[in-house]
Structure formats: structure tokens, C-alpha cells
CSV table of C-alpha atoms in Angstrom, one decimal:
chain,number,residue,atom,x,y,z
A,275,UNK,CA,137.3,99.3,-21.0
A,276,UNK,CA,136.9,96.1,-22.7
A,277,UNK,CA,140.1,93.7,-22.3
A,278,UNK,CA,142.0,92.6,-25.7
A,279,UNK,CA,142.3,89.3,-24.6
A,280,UNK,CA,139.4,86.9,-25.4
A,281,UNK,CA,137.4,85.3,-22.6
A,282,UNK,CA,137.7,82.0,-22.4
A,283,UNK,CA,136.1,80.0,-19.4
A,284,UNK,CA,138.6,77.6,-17.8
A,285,UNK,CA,136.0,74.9,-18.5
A,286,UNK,CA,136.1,75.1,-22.2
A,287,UNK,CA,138.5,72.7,-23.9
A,288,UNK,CA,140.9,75.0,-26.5
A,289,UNK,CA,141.8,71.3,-28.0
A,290,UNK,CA,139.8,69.1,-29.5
A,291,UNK,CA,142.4,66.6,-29.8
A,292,UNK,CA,145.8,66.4,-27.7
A,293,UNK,CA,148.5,64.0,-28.1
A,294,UNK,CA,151.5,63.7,-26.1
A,295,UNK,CA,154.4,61.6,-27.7
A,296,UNK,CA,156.4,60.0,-24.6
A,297,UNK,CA,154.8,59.7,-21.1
A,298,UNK,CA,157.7,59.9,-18.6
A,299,UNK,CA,158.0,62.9,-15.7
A,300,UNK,CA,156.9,65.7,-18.5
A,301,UNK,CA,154.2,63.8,-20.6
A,302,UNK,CA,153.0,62.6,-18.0
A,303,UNK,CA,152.3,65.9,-15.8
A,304,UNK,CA,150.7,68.0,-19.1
A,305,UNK,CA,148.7,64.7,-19.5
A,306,UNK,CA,147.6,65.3,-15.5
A,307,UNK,CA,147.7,69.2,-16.0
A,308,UNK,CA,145.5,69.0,-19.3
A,309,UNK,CA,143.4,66.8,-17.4
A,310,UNK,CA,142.6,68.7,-14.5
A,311,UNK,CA,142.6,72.1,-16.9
A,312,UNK,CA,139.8,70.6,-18.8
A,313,UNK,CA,142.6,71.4,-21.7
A,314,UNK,CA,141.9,69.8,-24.2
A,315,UNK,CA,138.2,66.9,-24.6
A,316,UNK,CA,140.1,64.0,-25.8
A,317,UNK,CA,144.0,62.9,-24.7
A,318,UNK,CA,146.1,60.5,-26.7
A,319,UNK,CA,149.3,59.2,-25.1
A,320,UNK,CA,152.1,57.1,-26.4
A,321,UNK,CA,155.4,55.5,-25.2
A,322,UNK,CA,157.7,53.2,-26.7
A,323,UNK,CA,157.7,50.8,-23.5
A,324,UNK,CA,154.2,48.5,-23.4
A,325,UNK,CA,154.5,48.6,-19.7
A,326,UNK,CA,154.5,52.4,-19.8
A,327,UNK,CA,151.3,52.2,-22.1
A,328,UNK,CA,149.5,50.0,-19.9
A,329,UNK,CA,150.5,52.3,-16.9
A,330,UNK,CA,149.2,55.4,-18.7
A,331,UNK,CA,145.7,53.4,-19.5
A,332,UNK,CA,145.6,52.2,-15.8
A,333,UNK,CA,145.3,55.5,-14.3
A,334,UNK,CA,143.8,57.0,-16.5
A,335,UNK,CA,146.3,59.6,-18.0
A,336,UNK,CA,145.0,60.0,-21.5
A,337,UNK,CA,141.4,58.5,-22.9
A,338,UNK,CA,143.3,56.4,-25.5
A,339,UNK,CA,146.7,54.7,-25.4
A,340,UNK,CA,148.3,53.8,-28.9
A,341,UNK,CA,151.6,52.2,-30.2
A,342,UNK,CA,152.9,54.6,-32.5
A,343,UNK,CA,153.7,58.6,-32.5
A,344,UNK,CA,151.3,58.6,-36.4
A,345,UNK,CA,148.5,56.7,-34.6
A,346,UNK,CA,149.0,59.5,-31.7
A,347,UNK,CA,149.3,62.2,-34.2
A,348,UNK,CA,146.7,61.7,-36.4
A,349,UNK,CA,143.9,64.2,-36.2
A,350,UNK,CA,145.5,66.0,-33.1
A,351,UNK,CA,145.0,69.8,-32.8
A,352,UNK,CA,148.4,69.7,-30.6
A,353,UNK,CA,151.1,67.4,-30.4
A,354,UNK,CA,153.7,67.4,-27.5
């Protein structure tokens, strides 16, 4: 009997776009999660704190590391 839920390999990205909004204990761990899930193909992060941004950046958290929550926002298929 077929299953109703779609197959969907755990390799395919269900986002295009992801952006996560704050990158403390919880942004931080989707950001890893998403990462290692293969999530989402392109992850946007944002804090308020510039040493928190250059953090994210320096390992390698999200592929892009903005100023602002709109910049983050903008084109995302999920925002957290």
C-alpha cells in the first residue's frame, strides 16, 4: 500500500531560502541542524550584536550574514 506521505530524500533542500532572525543558543542550533539536514540551500543569519555576526560568518553558521531582520527576510521561503 502506497504511503500518504510524500517521499522526500533527506538530501533535498525543502527551502530555498532560510533566514533565522537572532543567532544565540536557538538560532544558532537550527542554523547547525539545517545545516547538517541539508534543510534548506542557502542560510541567512542575523543578530543585533556585530561581534555575534562576525562569529556566525566565522564558523560558518549561515552562507550570508546581514545587518537587518528586512535584509534577512527578504526573499526567504522561512523565517525563524
Amino acid at each position: 500500500m502506497p504511503s500518504a506521505r510524500p517521499s522526500v530524500s533527506p538530501r533535498a533542500p525543502i527551502f530555498n531560502r532560510l533566514a533565522l532572525i537572532g543567532m544565540g543558543l536557538i538560532g544558532s542550533s537550527i542554523a547547525r541542524a539545517a545545516r547538517a539536514q541539508g534543510t534548506a540551500r542557502f542560510i541567512v543569519a542575523t543578530a543585533r550584536s556585530a561581534a555575534t555576526r562576525r562569529r556566525v560568518a566565522e564558523l560558518g553558521l549561515a552562507d550570508q550574514v546581514v545587518e537587518t531582520n528586512a535584509a534577512a527576510a527578504e526573499g526567504a521561503d522561512l523565517v525563524i
